Coordinates of C-alpha atoms and ligand atoms in Angstrom, one line a residue:
M262 CA -72.8 -0.7 22.5
V263 CA -76.0 -2.1 21.1
G264 CA -77.6 -0.8 17.9
G265 CA -75.8 0.5 14.8
G266 CA -78.2 3.2 13.7
F267 CA -77.8 6.9 13.6
G268 CA -77.2 7.1 17.3
G269 CA -75.1 4.0 18.0
A270 CA -72.8 4.0 14.9
I271 CA -71.8 7.6 15.5
A272 CA -71.2 7.1 19.3
A273 CA -69.0 4.1 18.5
K274 CA -67.0 6.0 15.9
T275 CA -66.6 9.1 18.0
L276 CA -65.4 7.2 21.0
R277 CA -62.6 5.7 18.9
L278 CA -61.8 9.1 17.3
I279 CA -61.4 10.7 20.8
N280 CA -59.4 7.9 22.3
P281 CA -58.3 4.9 20.1
K282 CA -57.3 3.0 23.3
I283 CA -60.9 2.6 24.2
E284 CA -62.1 -0.9 23.2
V285 CA -65.5 -0.4 21.4
I286 CA -67.7 -3.3 20.6
L287 CA -70.9 -2.7 18.5
I288 CA -73.6 -5.3 18.6
E289 CA -76.0 -5.0 15.6
R290 CA -78.6 -7.6 14.4
N291 CA -78.2 -6.7 10.7
R292 CA -75.1 -6.8 8.5
S293 CA -76.2 -3.7 6.6
Y294 CA -78.3 -0.7 7.5
S295 CA -81.0 0.8 5.3
A296 CA -81.4 4.4 6.3
L297 CA -84.8 6.1 6.5
P298 CA -83.9 9.7 5.7
G299 CA -84.4 10.1 1.9
A300 CA -86.2 6.8 1.6
N301 CA -89.5 8.5 1.1
W302 CA -88.0 10.1 -2.0
T303 CA -87.8 6.7 -3.7
I304 CA -91.7 6.7 -3.8
G305 CA -91.6 10.0 -5.8
G306 CA -88.8 8.5 -7.9
S307 CA -85.9 10.9 -7.2
R308 CA -83.8 8.4 -5.3
R309 CA -82.9 4.7 -5.4
I310 CA -83.2 2.7 -2.2
G311 CA -79.8 1.2 -2.8
E312 CA -78.3 4.7 -2.1
N313 CA -79.5 4.4 1.5
R314 CA -77.8 1.1 2.2
L315 CA -74.7 1.2 4.5
T316 CA -72.4 -1.4 5.8
Y317 CA -70.2 -1.4 8.9
D318 CA -67.0 -2.3 7.1
R319 CA -65.4 1.1 7.5
L320 CA -66.3 1.5 11.2
E321 CA -64.2 -1.7 11.6
G322 CA -61.5 -1.1 9.0
N323 CA -60.9 2.6 9.5
H324 CA -61.7 3.1 13.2
G325 CA -61.2 -0.3 14.9
V326 CA -64.7 -0.7 16.2
R327 CA -65.3 -4.4 16.8
L328 CA -68.6 -5.6 15.2
I329 CA -70.7 -8.5 16.6
Y330 CA -73.6 -9.3 14.4
G331 CA -76.5 -10.7 16.4
E332 CA -79.4 -10.0 18.7
A333 CA -78.7 -8.5 22.1
Q334 CA -81.3 -10.2 24.5
V335 CA -80.8 -7.9 27.5
V336 CA -78.4 -5.5 29.1
D337 CA -78.0 -6.3 32.8
A338 CA -77.0 -3.1 34.7
A339 CA -76.3 -5.0 38.0
A340 CA -74.0 -7.6 36.4
K341 CA -72.6 -5.1 33.8
T342 CA -73.2 -7.6 31.0
V343 CA -74.9 -7.8 27.6
V344 CA -76.6 -11.2 27.0
L345 CA -76.4 -12.3 23.4
E346 CA -77.7 -15.4 21.8
A347 CA -74.2 -16.8 21.7
G348 CA -72.9 -15.8 25.1
T349 CA -72.4 -12.9 27.5
L350 CA -70.2 -9.9 27.2
S351 CA -68.9 -7.8 30.2
Y352 CA -68.7 -4.0 29.9
D353 CA -67.5 -0.9 31.8
F354 CA -70.0 1.4 30.0
A355 CA -73.0 0.3 27.9
I356 CA -74.6 2.4 25.3
V357 CA -78.0 1.3 24.0
A358 CA -79.6 2.8 20.8
P359 CA -82.2 0.3 19.8
G360 CA -84.6 2.6 17.9
I361 CA -88.3 2.1 18.2
G362 CA -91.0 -0.6 18.7
F363 CA -94.8 -0.4 18.1
R364 CA -97.7 -0.3 20.6
V365 CA -99.8 -2.5 18.3
D366 CA -102.1 -3.6 21.1
E367 CA -103.6 -0.1 20.9
I368 CA -105.2 -1.0 17.5
E369 CA -107.8 -3.7 17.7
G370 CA -107.3 -6.3 15.0
Y371 CA -103.6 -5.5 14.5
A372 CA -101.5 -8.8 14.2
A373 CA -97.9 -8.0 14.7
A374 CA -96.7 -10.7 12.3
E375 CA -99.2 -10.2 9.4
T376 CA -100.5 -6.7 9.4
P377 CA -97.3 -4.9 8.3
D378 CA -97.5 -7.0 5.0
L379 CA -101.0 -5.8 4.3
F380 CA -100.8 -2.3 5.8
P381 CA -97.1 -1.5 5.6
H382 CA -95.8 1.1 8.1
A383 CA -92.4 1.4 6.4
W384 CA -91.2 3.1 9.6
T385 CA -88.2 1.0 10.8
S386 CA -86.0 0.6 7.8
G387 CA -85.6 2.2 4.4
E388 CA -86.0 -1.2 2.7
E389 CA -89.6 -1.5 3.9
I390 CA -90.5 1.4 1.7
V391 CA -90.0 -0.8 -1.4
V392 CA -93.2 -2.7 -0.4
L393 CA -95.3 0.4 0.1
K394 CA -94.0 1.9 -3.2
R395 CA -95.0 -1.3 -5.0
R396 CA -98.5 -1.3 -3.5
I397 CA -99.0 2.3 -4.7
E398 CA -97.6 1.5 -8.2
E399 CA -100.0 -1.5 -8.4
M400 CA -103.1 0.6 -7.4
K401 CA -105.6 1.7 -10.1
N402 CA -105.8 5.3 -11.3
G403 CA -108.6 6.7 -9.1
G404 CA -107.7 4.6 -6.0
L405 CA -107.5 5.8 -2.4
V406 CA -104.4 5.8 -0.3
V407 CA -104.8 6.3 3.4
V408 CA -101.8 7.4 5.5
S409 CA -102.4 7.1 9.2
L410 CA -100.2 9.1 11.6
P411 CA -100.0 8.0 15.3
T412 CA -100.3 9.9 18.5
P413 CA -97.0 11.7 19.4
P414 CA -94.3 11.3 20.5
Y415 CA -93.2 9.1 17.5
R416 CA -90.3 8.8 15.2
C417 CA -89.8 11.9 13.0
P418 CA -93.4 13.3 12.4
Q419 CA -92.0 15.6 9.7
A420 CA -91.1 12.4 7.7
A421 CA -94.8 11.4 7.8
Y422 CA -95.8 14.6 6.1
E423 CA -93.0 14.2 3.6
R424 CA -94.2 10.6 2.9
V425 CA -97.6 12.1 1.9
S426 CA -95.9 14.6 -0.4
Q427 CA -93.9 12.0 -2.1
I428 CA -96.9 9.7 -2.7
A429 CA -98.8 12.7 -4.1
Y430 CA -95.9 13.6 -6.4
Y431 CA -95.9 10.1 -7.8
L432 CA -99.7 9.9 -8.2
K433 CA -99.9 13.3 -9.8
Q434 CA -97.8 12.0 -12.7
A435 CA -98.9 8.4 -12.9
K436 CA -102.4 8.1 -11.5
P437 CA -103.8 11.7 -11.3
R438 CA -107.4 10.7 -10.5
S439 CA -106.3 9.1 -7.2
K440 CA -106.7 10.5 -3.7
I441 CA -104.7 10.5 -0.4
L442 CA -106.5 10.7 2.9
V443 CA -104.3 11.7 5.8
L444 CA -105.6 10.6 9.2
D445 CA -103.5 12.4 11.8
A446 CA -104.2 11.1 15.4
S447 CA -103.1 14.5 16.7
K448 CA -103.0 17.9 15.1
S449 CA -100.0 19.1 13.2
S450 CA -97.3 17.2 15.0
S451 CA -94.5 18.7 12.9
D452 CA -93.0 22.3 13.0
L453 CA -93.4 22.3 9.2
A454 CA -97.0 21.1 9.2
D455 CA -98.5 24.4 8.1
L456 CA -95.9 24.7 5.3
F457 CA -96.8 21.2 4.1
L458 CA -100.5 21.9 4.1
T459 CA -99.9 25.0 2.0
G460 CA -97.5 23.2 -0.4
W461 CA -100.0 20.3 -0.8
R462 CA -102.8 22.7 -1.8
R463 CA -100.6 24.5 -4.2
S464 CA -98.8 21.5 -5.8
Y465 CA -101.5 18.8 -5.5
G466 CA -104.8 20.7 -5.4
D467 CA -107.5 18.5 -3.9
M468 CA -105.6 15.2 -4.2
I469 CA -104.8 15.3 -0.5
E470 CA -107.3 15.6 2.2
Y471 CA -105.9 16.1 5.7
R472 CA -108.0 15.3 8.8
S473 CA -106.6 16.0 12.3
S474 CA -107.6 14.2 15.5
Q475 CA -108.4 10.9 13.6
Q476 CA -106.9 8.0 15.6
V477 CA -107.2 4.6 14.1
L478 CA -108.8 2.3 16.7
Q479 CA -109.6 -0.9 14.8
I480 CA -108.6 -2.5 11.5
D481 CA -109.6 -5.4 9.3
A482 CA -106.5 -5.5 7.1
P483 CA -107.5 -8.5 4.9
R484 CA -110.6 -6.4 4.0
S485 CA -108.5 -3.2 3.8
S486 CA -110.8 -1.4 6.2
L487 CA -110.2 0.7 9.3
R488 CA -112.2 2.4 11.9
T489 CA -111.2 5.8 13.4
T490 CA -112.6 7.9 16.2
S491 CA -115.4 9.1 13.9
E492 CA -115.9 6.7 10.9
T493 CA -115.2 3.4 9.2
L494 CA -113.6 3.4 5.7
T495 CA -111.9 1.2 3.1
A496 CA -108.9 2.1 1.0
D497 CA -106.8 0.6 -1.8
V498 CA -103.5 1.2 0.0
V499 CA -103.1 1.8 3.7
N500 CA -99.9 3.1 5.2
L501 CA -100.6 2.6 8.9
I502 CA -97.9 4.0 11.1
P503 CA -98.7 2.5 14.6
P504 CA -98.2 4.3 17.9
Q505 CA -94.6 3.8 19.2
M506 CA -92.3 3.1 22.1
A507 CA -88.6 2.4 22.7
G508 CA -87.2 -0.7 21.0
T509 CA -87.8 -4.1 22.7
L510 CA -84.3 -4.3 24.2
A511 CA -85.0 -1.2 26.3
H512 CA -88.1 -2.8 27.8
R513 CA -86.3 -6.1 28.5
S514 CA -83.4 -4.2 30.1
G515 CA -85.6 -2.2 32.5
L516 CA -84.7 1.2 30.9
I517 CA -88.3 2.5 30.6
G518 CA -89.3 5.7 32.5
E519 CA -92.6 6.6 34.2
D520 CA -94.5 7.0 30.9
N521 CA -94.1 3.3 30.3
H522 CA -93.0 3.8 26.7
W523 CA -89.7 5.6 26.4
C524 CA -86.3 5.4 28.2
A525 CA -85.7 8.1 30.8
V526 CA -82.2 9.6 30.6
D527 CA -80.1 12.4 32.1
H528 CA -79.8 14.6 29.0
S529 CA -76.4 16.0 30.0
S530 CA -74.8 12.5 29.5
Y531 CA -77.6 10.2 28.2
E532 CA -77.1 8.0 31.2
S533 CA -80.3 6.2 32.1
T534 CA -82.0 7.5 35.3
V535 CA -83.4 4.1 36.1
A536 CA -80.4 1.9 35.4
G537 CA -77.0 3.5 36.1
G538 CA -74.1 2.8 33.9
I539 CA -76.3 2.3 30.8
Y540 CA -76.6 5.2 28.3
V541 CA -79.5 5.4 25.9
L542 CA -79.4 7.3 22.6
G543 CA -81.6 8.3 19.8
D544 CA -85.3 7.6 19.3
A545 CA -85.5 5.2 22.2
C546 CA -84.9 8.0 24.8
L547 CA -87.4 10.6 25.8
G548 CA -86.6 13.7 23.7
D549 CA -88.1 16.2 26.1
D550 CA -89.6 18.5 23.4
Q551 CA -87.2 17.3 20.6
Q552 CA -88.4 15.7 17.5
K553 CA -86.9 12.1 17.3
S554 CA -84.6 12.2 14.3
A555 CA -81.4 11.0 12.8
S556 CA -80.0 14.5 13.2
A557 CA -80.7 14.4 17.0
A558 CA -79.5 10.8 17.4
N559 CA -76.2 11.7 15.7
A560 CA -75.8 14.7 18.0
Q561 CA -76.6 12.6 21.1
G562 CA -74.2 9.9 20.0
K563 CA -71.4 12.5 19.9
A564 CA -72.3 14.1 23.2
C565 CA -72.6 10.7 24.9
A566 CA -69.2 9.5 23.5
M567 CA -67.6 12.7 24.7
H568 CA -69.0 12.3 28.1
I569 CA -67.9 8.6 28.4
A570 CA -64.4 9.4 27.0
G571 CA -64.2 12.3 29.5
A572 CA -65.2 10.0 32.4
I573 CA -62.5 7.4 31.4
A574 CA -59.9 10.2 31.2
Q575 CA -61.3 11.5 34.6
R576 CA -62.0 14.9 33.1
G577 CA -64.9 17.1 34.4
H578 CA -68.2 16.9 32.7
Q579 CA -68.9 19.4 29.9
P580 CA -72.4 20.7 29.1
H581 CA -73.2 20.4 25.4
F582 CA -75.0 22.3 22.7
Y583 CA -76.3 20.9 19.5
S584 CA -78.8 21.3 16.6
N585 CA -81.6 19.2 15.3
V586 CA -81.8 19.8 11.6
L587 CA -84.7 18.4 9.6
Y588 CA -85.1 18.7 5.8
S589 CA -88.0 17.5 3.7
L590 CA -88.9 17.4 0.0
L591 CA -92.3 18.4 -1.3
D592 CA -91.6 16.9 -4.7
D593 CA -88.4 16.0 -6.5
K594 CA -86.8 19.5 -6.1
H595 CA -88.4 21.8 -3.5
G596 CA -87.2 21.5 0.0
A597 CA -87.8 23.1 3.4
S598 CA -86.3 22.7 6.9
A599 CA -86.9 23.0 10.6
V600 CA -83.9 23.7 12.7
T601 CA -83.8 23.7 16.5
F602 CA -80.9 24.3 18.9
Y603 CA -80.6 22.6 22.3
R604 CA -78.3 22.9 25.3
S605 CA -78.0 20.6 28.3
E606 CA -79.1 22.3 31.5
G607 CA -78.7 20.1 34.6
R608 CA -80.3 16.8 33.6
K609 CA -82.6 18.4 31.0
S610 CA -82.2 19.3 27.4
V611 CA -83.5 22.8 26.9
R612 CA -84.6 24.4 23.6
V613 CA -82.6 27.5 22.8
D614 CA -84.9 30.4 21.9
K615 CA -82.5 32.2 19.6
G616 CA -81.4 30.8 16.2
G617 CA -83.0 28.1 14.1
G618 CA -86.5 28.3 12.9
V619 CA -88.6 27.0 10.0
S620 CA -88.5 27.8 6.3
S621 CA -91.1 30.3 5.2
E622 CA -91.4 28.8 1.7
W623 CA -90.5 25.7 -0.3
S624 CA -87.5 26.3 -2.5
E625 CA -85.1 24.6 -4.9
L626 CA -82.2 25.8 -2.8
E627 CA -83.4 24.0 0.3
G628 CA -84.0 20.9 -2.0
I629 CA -80.3 21.0 -2.8
Y630 CA -79.4 21.4 0.9
A631 CA -81.7 18.5 1.8
R632 CA -79.8 16.1 -0.5
A633 CA -76.4 17.5 0.7
W634 CA -77.4 17.0 4.4
L635 CA -78.3 13.4 3.6
G636 CA -75.1 12.8 1.7
S637 CA -73.1 14.2 4.6
I638 CA -74.8 12.3 7.5
L639 CA -74.6 9.0 5.6
A640 CA -70.9 9.6 4.7
E641 CA -70.3 10.3 8.4
M642 CA -71.7 6.9 9.4
S643 CA -69.9 5.0 6.7
S644 CA -66.4 6.5 6.4
Ligands
FAD51 C1 -89.5 7.7 6.5 C2 -88.6 8.3 7.5 C3 -87.8 9.4 7.0 C4 -87.0 10.0 7.9 N1 -86.3 11.1 7.5 C5 -85.5 11.7 8.4 C6 -84.7 12.9 8.0 O1 -84.9 13.4 6.9 N2 -83.9 13.5 8.9 C7 -83.8 13.0 10.2 O2 -83.0 13.6 11.0 N3 -84.5 11.9 10.6 C8 -85.3 11.3 9.8 N4 -86.0 10.1 10.2 C9 -85.8 9.6 11.6 C10 -84.6 8.7 11.7 O3 -84.6 7.7 10.8 C11 -84.5 8.1 13.1 O4 -84.8 9.2 14.0 C12 -83.2 7.5 13.4 O5 -83.1 6.3 12.6 C13 -83.0 7.1 14.9 O6 -81.8 6.5 15.0 P1 -81.6 5.4 16.2 O7 -80.1 5.1 16.2 O8 -82.2 5.9 17.4 O9 -82.4 4.2 15.7 P2 -82.3 3.3 14.4 O10 -81.8 4.1 13.3 O11 -83.6 2.6 14.3 O12 -81.2 2.2 14.8 C14 -81.4 1.2 15.7 C15 -80.5 0.0 15.4 O13 -80.5 -0.9 16.5 C16 -80.5 -2.2 16.0 N5 -81.1 -3.0 17.1 C17 -82.2 -2.8 17.8 N6 -82.4 -3.7 18.7 C18 -81.3 -4.5 18.7 C19 -80.9 -5.7 19.4 N7 -81.7 -6.1 20.4 N8 -79.8 -6.3 19.1 C20 -79.0 -5.8 18.1 N9 -79.3 -4.8 17.3 C21 -80.5 -4.1 17.6 C22 -81.4 -2.1 14.7 O14 -81.1 -3.2 13.9 C23 -80.9 -0.8 14.2 O15 -79.9 -0.9 13.2 C24 -86.9 9.5 9.3 C25 -87.6 8.5 9.7 C26 -88.5 7.9 8.8 C27 -89.4 6.8 9.3

């Protein structure tokens, strides 16, 4: 198993819970994990980033998952091995959950090493949000923050709208003459988009300006300027979220499907359709019409673990049914959610028409549920 995020850590734990005789090795590059859900709230000030940090101690201590800390170079489907910096591991089943990478070559002037320091994306780890938060705190009252949303599919669009809300919540209190310009490369890529737009108008007046179909084509980060499909502008703080693809390991391991960006999988088991015996979970795999999320990665991790444990026990394959539950906060209290149900049908994951839906209003009750959901999913990963 490679990748100890929301998909990989839960798949590892579930395999051991179903059958403690299965030897599970989790390869992860970092010794701790800084979760993204709830990390936006640190900008608004209602959470501390330390609350999002997890370690893998309990996966090892309580469940007997063996941790190897290091970078997996490639998973070789033909040889059934994972190549690490320090050697090679053989496997019977490989699960890969490497998260996302960025298609930075689609933005002229983007330098992979330097640009994230100047225009932080804060999209791969909760810890990165600390830098973005500091930039906003250092900005003058009356400054301009640009938040640029990429073309879909990308990791958790709803979180991008939540990011804007949390920046606005902070600015309204600390620097009320400031503005936020949202440049969305598409149009309303989240199920909650309309509710966000209404909430922004009501809570933040004209502080937020939202423009759809505004793709960033070129940047000059040292001069803090960017060119979109229709204009060139400069800003005090730029939160540039680049277009995305599956994490590098997926590309190196030949797991990418016909779209050239994301891993192609059989959604009944999460086995790759291009490299048999390797299973791909979470944001790296094509979500059909699913929003890439921690909630979906967690559900996929369990479904995949059940499939592999079933295969080891020579049990027949069971179709699965699961939910993708996404909460957001508009400020420090008011929450809303989008809930979707899916079932596997053949090799596809199909959205179930009945059940689920989106909140009709921001409410304190859903704010409480949002914090409870986060507490529960983080506890599941670290207990
Ligand atoms: C600001 C923000 C807020 C969000 N809020 C929510 C929310 O409220 N609800 C929700 O459901 N989702 C939310 N999400 C989405 C959620 O964070 C992701 O969907 C989720 O992290 C995907 O899990 P994953 O396991 O696929 O990838 P990740 O969580 O990115 O985990 C991948 C892991 O693999 C490791 N790795 C990668 N390559 C290698 C390698 N070669 N060798 C070793 N290790 C490797 C990485 O270090 C990492 O630990 C949010 C996202 C953002 C950006």
